[in-house]
Short mmCIF file of C-alpha atoms in Angstrom, two decimals:
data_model
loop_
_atom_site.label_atom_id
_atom_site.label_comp_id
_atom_site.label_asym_id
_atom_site.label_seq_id
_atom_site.Cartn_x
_atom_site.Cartn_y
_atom_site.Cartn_z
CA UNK A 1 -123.71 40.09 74.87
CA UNK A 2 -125.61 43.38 73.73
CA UNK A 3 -122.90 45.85 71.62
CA UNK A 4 -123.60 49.22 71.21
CA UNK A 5 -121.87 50.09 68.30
CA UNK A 6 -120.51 54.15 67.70
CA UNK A 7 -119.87 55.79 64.78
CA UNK A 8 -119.29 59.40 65.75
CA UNK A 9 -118.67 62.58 63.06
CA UNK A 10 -117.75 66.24 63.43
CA UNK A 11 -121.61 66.87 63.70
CA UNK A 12 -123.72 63.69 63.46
CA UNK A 13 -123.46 60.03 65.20
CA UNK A 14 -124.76 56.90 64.20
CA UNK A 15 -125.87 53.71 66.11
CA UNK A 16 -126.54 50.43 66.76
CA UNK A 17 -127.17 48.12 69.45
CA UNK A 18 -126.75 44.02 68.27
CA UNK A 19 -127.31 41.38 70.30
CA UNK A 20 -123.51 39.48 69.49
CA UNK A 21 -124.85 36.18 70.66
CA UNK A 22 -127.71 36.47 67.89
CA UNK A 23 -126.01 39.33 65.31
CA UNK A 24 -129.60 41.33 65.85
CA UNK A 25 -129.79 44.42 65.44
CA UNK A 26 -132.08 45.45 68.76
CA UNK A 27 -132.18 49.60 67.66
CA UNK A 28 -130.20 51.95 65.62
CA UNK A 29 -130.47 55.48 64.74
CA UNK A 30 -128.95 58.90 64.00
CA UNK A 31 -128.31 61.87 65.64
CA UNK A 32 -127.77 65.25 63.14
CA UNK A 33 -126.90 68.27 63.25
CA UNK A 34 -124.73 68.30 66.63
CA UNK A 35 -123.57 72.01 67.87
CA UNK A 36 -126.53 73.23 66.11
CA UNK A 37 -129.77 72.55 66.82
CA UNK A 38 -129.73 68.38 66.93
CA UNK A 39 -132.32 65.76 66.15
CA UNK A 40 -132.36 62.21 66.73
CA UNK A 41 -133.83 59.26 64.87
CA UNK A 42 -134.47 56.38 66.83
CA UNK A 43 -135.79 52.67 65.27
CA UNK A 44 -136.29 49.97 67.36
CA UNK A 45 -136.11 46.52 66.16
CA UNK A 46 -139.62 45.52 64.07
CA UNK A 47 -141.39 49.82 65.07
CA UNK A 48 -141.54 52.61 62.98
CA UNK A 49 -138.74 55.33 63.30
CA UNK A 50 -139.01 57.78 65.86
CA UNK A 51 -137.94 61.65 64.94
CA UNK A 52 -137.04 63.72 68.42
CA UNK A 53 -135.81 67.03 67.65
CA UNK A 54 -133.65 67.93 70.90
CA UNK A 55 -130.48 70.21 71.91
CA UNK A 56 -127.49 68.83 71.29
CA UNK A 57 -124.65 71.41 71.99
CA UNK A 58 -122.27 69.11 72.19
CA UNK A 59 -121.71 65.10 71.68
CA UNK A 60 -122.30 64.54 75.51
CA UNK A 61 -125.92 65.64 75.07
CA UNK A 62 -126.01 63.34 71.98
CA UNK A 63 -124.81 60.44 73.16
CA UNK A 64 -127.24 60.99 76.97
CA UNK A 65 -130.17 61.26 74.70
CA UNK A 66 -129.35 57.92 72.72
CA UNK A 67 -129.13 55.90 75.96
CA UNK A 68 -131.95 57.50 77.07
CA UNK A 69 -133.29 56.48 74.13
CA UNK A 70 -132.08 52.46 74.53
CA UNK A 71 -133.76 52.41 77.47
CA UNK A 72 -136.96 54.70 77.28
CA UNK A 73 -140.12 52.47 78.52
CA UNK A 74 -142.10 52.84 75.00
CA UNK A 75 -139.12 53.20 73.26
CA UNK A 76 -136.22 51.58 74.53
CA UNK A 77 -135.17 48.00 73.39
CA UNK A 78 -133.47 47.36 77.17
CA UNK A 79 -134.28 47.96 80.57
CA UNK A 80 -131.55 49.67 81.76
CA UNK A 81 -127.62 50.43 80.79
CA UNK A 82 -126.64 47.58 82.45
CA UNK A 83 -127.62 45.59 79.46
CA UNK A 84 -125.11 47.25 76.95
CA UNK A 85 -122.08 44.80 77.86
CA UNK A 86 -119.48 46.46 75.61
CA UNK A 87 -119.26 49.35 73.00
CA UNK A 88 -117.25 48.99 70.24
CA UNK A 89 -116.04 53.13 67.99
CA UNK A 90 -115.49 53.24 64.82
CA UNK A 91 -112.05 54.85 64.39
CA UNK A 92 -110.95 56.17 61.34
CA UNK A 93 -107.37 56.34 60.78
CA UNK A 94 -105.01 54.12 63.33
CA UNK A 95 -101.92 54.87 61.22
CA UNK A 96 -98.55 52.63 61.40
CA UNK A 97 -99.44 52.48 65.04
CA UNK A 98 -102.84 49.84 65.00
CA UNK A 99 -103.01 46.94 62.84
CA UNK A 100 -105.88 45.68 64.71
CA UNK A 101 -108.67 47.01 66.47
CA UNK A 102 -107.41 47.64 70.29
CA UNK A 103 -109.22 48.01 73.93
CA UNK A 104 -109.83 51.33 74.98
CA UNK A 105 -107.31 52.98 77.28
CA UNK A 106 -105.85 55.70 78.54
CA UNK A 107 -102.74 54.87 76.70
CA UNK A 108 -104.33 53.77 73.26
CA UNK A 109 -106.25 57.27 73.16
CA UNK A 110 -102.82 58.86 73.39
CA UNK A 111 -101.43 56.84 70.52
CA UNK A 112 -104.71 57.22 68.73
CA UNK A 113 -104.30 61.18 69.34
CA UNK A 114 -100.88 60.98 67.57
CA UNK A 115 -102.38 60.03 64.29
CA UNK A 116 -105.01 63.16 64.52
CA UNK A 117 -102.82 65.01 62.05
CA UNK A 118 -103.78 62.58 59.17
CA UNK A 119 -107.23 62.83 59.90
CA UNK A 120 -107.96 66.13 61.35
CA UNK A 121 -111.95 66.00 60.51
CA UNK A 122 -112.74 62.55 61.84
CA UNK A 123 -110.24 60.93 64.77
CA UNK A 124 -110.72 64.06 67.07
CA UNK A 125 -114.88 63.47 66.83
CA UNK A 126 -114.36 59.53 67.65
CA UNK A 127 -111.98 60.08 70.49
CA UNK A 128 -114.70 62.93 72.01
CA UNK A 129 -117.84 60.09 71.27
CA UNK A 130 -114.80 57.84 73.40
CA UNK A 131 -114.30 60.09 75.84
CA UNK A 132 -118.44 60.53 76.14
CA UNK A 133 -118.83 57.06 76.12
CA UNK A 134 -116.74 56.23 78.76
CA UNK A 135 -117.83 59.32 81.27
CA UNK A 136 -121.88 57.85 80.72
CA UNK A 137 -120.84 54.19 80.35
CA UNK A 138 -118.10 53.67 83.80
CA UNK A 139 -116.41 50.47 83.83
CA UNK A 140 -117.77 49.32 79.75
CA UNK A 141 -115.64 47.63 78.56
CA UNK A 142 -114.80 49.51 74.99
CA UNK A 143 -112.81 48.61 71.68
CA UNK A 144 -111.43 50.97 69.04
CA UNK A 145 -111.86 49.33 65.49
CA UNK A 146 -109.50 51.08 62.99
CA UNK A 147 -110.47 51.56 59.39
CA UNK A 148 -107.28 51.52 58.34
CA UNK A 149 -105.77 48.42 60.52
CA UNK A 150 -106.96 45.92 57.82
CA UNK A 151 -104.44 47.31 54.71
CA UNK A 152 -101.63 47.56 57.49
CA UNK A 153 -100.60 43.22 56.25
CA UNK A 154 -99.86 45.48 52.94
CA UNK A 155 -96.01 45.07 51.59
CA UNK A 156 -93.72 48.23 51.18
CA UNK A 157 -93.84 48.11 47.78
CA UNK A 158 -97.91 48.91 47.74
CA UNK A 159 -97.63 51.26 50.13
CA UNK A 160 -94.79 53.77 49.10
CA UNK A 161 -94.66 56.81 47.32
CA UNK A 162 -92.11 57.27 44.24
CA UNK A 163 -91.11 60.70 46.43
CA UNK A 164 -88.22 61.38 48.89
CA UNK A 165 -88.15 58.45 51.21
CA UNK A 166 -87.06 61.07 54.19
CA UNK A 167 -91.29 62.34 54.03
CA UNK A 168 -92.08 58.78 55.16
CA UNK A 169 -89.49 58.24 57.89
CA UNK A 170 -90.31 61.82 58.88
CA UNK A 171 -94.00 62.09 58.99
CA UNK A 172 -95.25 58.62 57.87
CA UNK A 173 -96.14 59.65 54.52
CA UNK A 174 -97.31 56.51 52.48
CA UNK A 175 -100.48 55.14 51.46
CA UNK A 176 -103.00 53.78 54.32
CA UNK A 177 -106.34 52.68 52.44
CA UNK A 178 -109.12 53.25 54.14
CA UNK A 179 -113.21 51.27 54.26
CA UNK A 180 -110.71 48.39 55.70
CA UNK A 181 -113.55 47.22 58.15
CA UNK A 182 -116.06 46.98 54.85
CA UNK A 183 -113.46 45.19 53.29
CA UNK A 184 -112.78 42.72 55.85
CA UNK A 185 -116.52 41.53 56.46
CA UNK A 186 -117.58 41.51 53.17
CA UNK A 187 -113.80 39.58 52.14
CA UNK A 188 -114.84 36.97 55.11
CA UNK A 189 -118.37 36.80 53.99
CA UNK A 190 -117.59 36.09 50.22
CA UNK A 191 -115.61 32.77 51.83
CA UNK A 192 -118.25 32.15 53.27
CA UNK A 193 -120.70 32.02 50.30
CA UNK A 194 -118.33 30.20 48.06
CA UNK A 195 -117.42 27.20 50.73
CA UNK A 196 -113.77 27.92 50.65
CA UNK A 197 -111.15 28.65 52.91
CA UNK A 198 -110.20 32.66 52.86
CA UNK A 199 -106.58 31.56 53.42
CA UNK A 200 -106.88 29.66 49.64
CA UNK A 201 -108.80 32.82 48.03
CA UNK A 202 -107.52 35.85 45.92
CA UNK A 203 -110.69 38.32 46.03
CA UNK A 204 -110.95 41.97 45.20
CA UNK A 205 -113.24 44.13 46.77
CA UNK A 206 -115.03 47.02 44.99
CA UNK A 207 -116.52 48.96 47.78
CA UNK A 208 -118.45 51.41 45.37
CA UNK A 209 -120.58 54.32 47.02
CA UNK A 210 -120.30 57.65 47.70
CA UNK A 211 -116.73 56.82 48.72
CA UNK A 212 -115.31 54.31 46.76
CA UNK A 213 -112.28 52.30 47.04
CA UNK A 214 -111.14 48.85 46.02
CA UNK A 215 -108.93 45.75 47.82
CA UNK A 216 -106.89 43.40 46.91
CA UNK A 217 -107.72 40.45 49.47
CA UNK A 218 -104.95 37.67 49.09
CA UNK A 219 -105.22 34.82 51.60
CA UNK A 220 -107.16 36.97 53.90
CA UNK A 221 -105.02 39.89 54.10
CA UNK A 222 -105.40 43.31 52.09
CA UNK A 223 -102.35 43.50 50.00
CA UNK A 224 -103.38 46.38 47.99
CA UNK A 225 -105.87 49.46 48.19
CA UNK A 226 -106.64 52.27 45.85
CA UNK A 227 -107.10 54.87 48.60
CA UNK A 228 -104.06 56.28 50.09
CA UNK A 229 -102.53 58.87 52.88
CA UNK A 230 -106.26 60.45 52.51
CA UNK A 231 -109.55 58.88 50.90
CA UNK A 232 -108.54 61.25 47.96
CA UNK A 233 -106.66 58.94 46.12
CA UNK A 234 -107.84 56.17 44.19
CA UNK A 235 -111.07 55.59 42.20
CA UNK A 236 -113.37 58.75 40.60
CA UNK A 237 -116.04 58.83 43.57
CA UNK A 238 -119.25 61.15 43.95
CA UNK A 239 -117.54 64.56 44.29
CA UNK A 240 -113.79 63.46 45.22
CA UNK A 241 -111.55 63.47 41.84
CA UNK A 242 -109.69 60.06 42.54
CA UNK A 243 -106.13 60.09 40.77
CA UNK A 244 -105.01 63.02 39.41
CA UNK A 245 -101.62 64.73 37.67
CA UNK A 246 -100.26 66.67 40.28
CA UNK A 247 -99.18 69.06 37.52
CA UNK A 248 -103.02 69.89 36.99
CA UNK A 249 -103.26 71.05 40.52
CA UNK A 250 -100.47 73.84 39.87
CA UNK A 251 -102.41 74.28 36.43
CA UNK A 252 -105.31 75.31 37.81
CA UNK A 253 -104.08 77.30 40.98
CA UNK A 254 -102.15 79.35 38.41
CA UNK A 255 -104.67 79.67 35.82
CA UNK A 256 -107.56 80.82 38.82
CA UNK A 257 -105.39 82.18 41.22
CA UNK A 258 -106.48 80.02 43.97
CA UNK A 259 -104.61 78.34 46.54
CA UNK A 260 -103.76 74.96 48.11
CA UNK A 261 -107.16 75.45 50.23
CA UNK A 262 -109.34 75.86 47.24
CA UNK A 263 -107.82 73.23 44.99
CA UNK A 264 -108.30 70.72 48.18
CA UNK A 265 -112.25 72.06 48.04
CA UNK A 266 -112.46 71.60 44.15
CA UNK A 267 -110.76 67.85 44.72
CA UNK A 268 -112.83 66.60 47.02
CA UNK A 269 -116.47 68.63 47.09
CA UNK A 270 -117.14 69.60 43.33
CA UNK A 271 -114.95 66.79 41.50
CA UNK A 272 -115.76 63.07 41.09
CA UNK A 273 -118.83 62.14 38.97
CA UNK A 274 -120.19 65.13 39.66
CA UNK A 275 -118.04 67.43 38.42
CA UNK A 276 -117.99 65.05 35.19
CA UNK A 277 -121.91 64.89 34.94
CA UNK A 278 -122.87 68.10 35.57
CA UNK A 279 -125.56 66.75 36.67
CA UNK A 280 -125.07 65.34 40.51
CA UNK A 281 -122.90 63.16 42.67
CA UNK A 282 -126.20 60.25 43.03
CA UNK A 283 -125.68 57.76 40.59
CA UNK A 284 -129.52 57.67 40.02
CA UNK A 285 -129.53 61.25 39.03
CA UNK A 286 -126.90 60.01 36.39
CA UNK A 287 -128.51 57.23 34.96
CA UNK A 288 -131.30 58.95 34.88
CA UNK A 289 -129.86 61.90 33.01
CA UNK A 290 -128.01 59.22 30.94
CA UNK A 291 -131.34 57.31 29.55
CA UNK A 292 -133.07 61.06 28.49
CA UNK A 293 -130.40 61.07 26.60
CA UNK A 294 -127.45 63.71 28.82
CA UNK A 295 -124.38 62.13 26.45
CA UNK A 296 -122.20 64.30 29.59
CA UNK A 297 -123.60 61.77 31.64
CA UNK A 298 -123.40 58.43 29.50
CA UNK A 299 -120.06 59.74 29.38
CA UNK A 300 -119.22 60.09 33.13
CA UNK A 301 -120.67 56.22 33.54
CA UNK A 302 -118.49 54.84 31.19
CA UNK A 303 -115.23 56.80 32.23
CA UNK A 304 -116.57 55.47 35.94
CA UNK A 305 -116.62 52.10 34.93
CA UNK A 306 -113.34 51.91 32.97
CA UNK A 307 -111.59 53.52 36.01
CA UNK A 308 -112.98 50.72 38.15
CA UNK A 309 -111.98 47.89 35.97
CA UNK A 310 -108.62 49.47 35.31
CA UNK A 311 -108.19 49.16 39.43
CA UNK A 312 -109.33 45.56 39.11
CA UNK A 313 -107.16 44.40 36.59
CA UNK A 314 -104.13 46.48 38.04
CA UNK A 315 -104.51 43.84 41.09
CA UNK A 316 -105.24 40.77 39.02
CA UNK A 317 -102.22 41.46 38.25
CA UNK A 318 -100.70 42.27 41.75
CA UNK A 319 -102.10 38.93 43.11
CA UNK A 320 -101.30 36.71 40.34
CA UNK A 321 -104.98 36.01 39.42
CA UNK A 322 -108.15 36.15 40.93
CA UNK A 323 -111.17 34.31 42.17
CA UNK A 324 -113.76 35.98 43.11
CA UNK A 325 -114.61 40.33 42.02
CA UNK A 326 -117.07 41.50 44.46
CA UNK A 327 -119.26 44.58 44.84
CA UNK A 328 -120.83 46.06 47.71
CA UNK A 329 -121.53 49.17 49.24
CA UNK A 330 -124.24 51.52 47.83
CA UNK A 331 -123.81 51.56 44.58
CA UNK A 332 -121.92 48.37 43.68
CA UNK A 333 -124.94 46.80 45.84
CA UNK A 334 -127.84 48.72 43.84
CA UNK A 335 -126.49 49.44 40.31
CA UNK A 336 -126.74 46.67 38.06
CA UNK A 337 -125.98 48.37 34.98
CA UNK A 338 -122.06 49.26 36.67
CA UNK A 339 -121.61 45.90 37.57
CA UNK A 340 -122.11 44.44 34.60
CA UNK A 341 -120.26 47.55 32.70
CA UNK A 342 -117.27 47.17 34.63
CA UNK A 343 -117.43 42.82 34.44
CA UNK A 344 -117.88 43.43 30.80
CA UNK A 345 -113.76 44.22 30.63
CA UNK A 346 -112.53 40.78 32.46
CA UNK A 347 -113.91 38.25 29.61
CA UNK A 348 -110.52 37.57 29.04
CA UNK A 349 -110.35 35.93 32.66
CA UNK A 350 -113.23 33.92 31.69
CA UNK A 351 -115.90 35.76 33.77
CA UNK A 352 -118.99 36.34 32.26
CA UNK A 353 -122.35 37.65 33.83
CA UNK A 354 -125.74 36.45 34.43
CA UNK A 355 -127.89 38.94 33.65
CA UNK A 356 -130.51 37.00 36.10
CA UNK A 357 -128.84 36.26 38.45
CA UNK A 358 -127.34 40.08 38.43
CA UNK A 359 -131.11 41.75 38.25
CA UNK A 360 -130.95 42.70 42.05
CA UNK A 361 -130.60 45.58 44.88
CA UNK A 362 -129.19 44.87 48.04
CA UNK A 363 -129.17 40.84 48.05
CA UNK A 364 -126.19 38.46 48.39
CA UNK A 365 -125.63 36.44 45.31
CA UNK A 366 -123.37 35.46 43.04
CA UNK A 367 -123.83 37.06 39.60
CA UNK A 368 -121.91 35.38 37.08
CA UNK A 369 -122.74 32.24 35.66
CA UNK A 370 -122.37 28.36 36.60
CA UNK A 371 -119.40 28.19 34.26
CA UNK A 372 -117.30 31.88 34.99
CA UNK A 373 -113.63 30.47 36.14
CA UNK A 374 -113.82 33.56 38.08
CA UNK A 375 -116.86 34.88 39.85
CA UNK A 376 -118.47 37.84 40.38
CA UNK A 377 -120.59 38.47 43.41
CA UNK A 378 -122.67 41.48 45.22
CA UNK A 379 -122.29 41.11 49.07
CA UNK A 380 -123.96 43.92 50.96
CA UNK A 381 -121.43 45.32 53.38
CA UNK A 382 -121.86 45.75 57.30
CA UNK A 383 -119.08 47.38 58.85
CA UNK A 384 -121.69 47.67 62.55
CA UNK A 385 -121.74 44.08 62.31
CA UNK A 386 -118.30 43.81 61.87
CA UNK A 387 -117.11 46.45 64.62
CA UNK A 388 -119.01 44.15 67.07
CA UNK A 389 -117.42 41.06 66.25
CA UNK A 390 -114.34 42.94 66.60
CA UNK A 391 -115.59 44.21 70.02
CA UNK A 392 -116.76 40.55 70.89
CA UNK A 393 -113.65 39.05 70.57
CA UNK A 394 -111.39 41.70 72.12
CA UNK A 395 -113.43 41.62 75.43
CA UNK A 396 -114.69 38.09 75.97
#
């Protein structure tokens, strides 16, 4: 079965089209810049990417020039639409409403619609690449995977606020964790490499990028996640601030004479490890500026790392113990240095690193040594793989 696999933004869609039966990807690509002036870039399996700068007014001319793309005779990777058997959407927030992906309907979009209001920016651009989809692709079958439909097996008690329980029975205020598709694969996967049984396992995830959050994976199920009612909340990421005082938001409205609409901008565009550094929101700009010898940016590092570990330790202690810390994502798949900072804090749980075994970018492996009671791994994420697995099984 050949999944095309959507992942649409305000002004930019990615893609890929995997072959379920062999998890290949066939093509994948990009389009940018969408209401503006639009370019693709197309990469067919074992070619060179292919840059076509085209109008894209809207997502419908977007998503045309990507199957025109699929099935283009130098090109393409199939002969015609027919071949794409399903498509699978990445869906951002599913609220209270999905806690697991769901088929595509009429119905679902109008539940999916409901839950616009706590994701303003992204569900409206999924449900138009939907609504695309399904006016180019008649009669696909199509599956809505939910970002947020993984942390819905957390308890009450992770998920409330310490505010006026009337804001949650009114408008669903509570925390909803989000990169719950990254979680999930790389959870299953890290079963996987170890030989053991997810349902016997207490993992945490430390998806670490640009957007960071991290999960506490008990038995399978996310019973804990640092994000919350937005992807605010939670760890110090590239320009998002994490947790923060609420006090210090009044603070510095009052003390600038800004509003709610500028402190929102300051929180999540010129905070996070940039606003620390100085220097940028790429970690590589930081260590770089760290090892000439920036101490603003040895600082932000370290403050980086203890904030992590403080998150991992919080849910050692929410699951009772742990078996397995895990990195993935951009940086906790590329940046040796932070994994070993941030394993450097759980000696006490008998974890130690291999500084061997650690010396890699973008590989499964398990980095702690033979005799760690607990062990630390770096499992590259793939949340396209994932969403068509999802797909697979909702439409077989």
């Amino acid at each position: 079965m050949n999944v095309l696999v959507i992942n649409c933004g305000s002004s930019s869609l990615k893609y890929q089209l995997i072959d379920s039966d062999t998890e290949q990807v066939l093509a994948k690509g990009l389009c940018e810049r969408i209401g503006i002036d639009g370019a693709l870039t197309h990469q067919p399996a074992g070619k060179d990417k292919i840059k076509i700068d085209a109008p894209m007014p809207t997502h419908t001319e977007a998503i045309a020039l990507v199957l025109e793309q699929l099935t283009d005779k130098e090109n393409g990777v199939i002969s015609s639409l027919d071949e794409i058997n399903a498509v699978g959407h990445r869906m951002v927030h599913g609220g209270e409403k999905f806690a697991c992906s769901a088929l595509v309907t009429d119905e679902m979009i109008e539940t999916v619609e409901t839950c616009n209001i706590f994701a303003p920016l992204h569900n409206p651009a999924t449900l138009i690449g939907v609504n695309v989809c399904r006016e180019l692709l008649p009669g696909k079958p199509m599956v809505g995977v939910f970002d947020t439909a993984f942390h819905q097996t957390m308890p009450e008690k992770a998920y409330l606020y310490g505010i006026p329980y009337e804001y949650y029975e009114k408008y669903g205020v509570r925390r909803y964790g989000f990169h719950g598709t990254s979680h999930k694969f790389v959870a299953l996967r890290t079963a996987e490499i170890l030989g053991k049984n997810i349902e016997d396992l207490k993992i945490i995830v430390c998806h670490l990028g640009n957007g960071a959050s991290i999960t506490a994976v008990d038995g399978g199920k996310s019973v804990d996640t640092s994000m919350g009612l937005t992807p605010l909340e939670g760890l110090i990421m590239g320009t998002r601030s994490g947790d923060v005082d609420p006090g210090v938001l009044e603070f510095i409205a009052k003390q600038e004479n800004i509003g709610i609409k500028e402190i929102l901008t300051i929180l999540n565009k010129k905070s996070g490890v940039l606003g620390l550094s100085g220097v940028s929101s790429d970690f590589r700009d930081i260590d770089a500026a760290a090892e000439a010898g920036n101490e603003r940016a040895a600082e932000t590092l370290e403050v980086y790392a203890y904030h992590v570990a403080k998150y991992v330790g919080s849910y050692v202690a929410a699951m009772n113990g742990v078996d397995a810390i895990v990195f993935t994502a951009g940086l906790g798949e590329n940046d040796k240095k932070i994994r070993e900072e941030i394993c450097s804090y759980f000696g006490y749980l008998g974890l130690t690193i291999d500084p061997v075994a650690n010396d890699i970018r973008g590989k499964e492996a398990i980095i702690s040594t033979q005799d760690s009671k607990v062990k630390a791994l770096c499992v590259p994420t793939n949340e396209e793989l994932m969403i068509c697995r999802e797909t697979v099984a909702l439409v077989k």
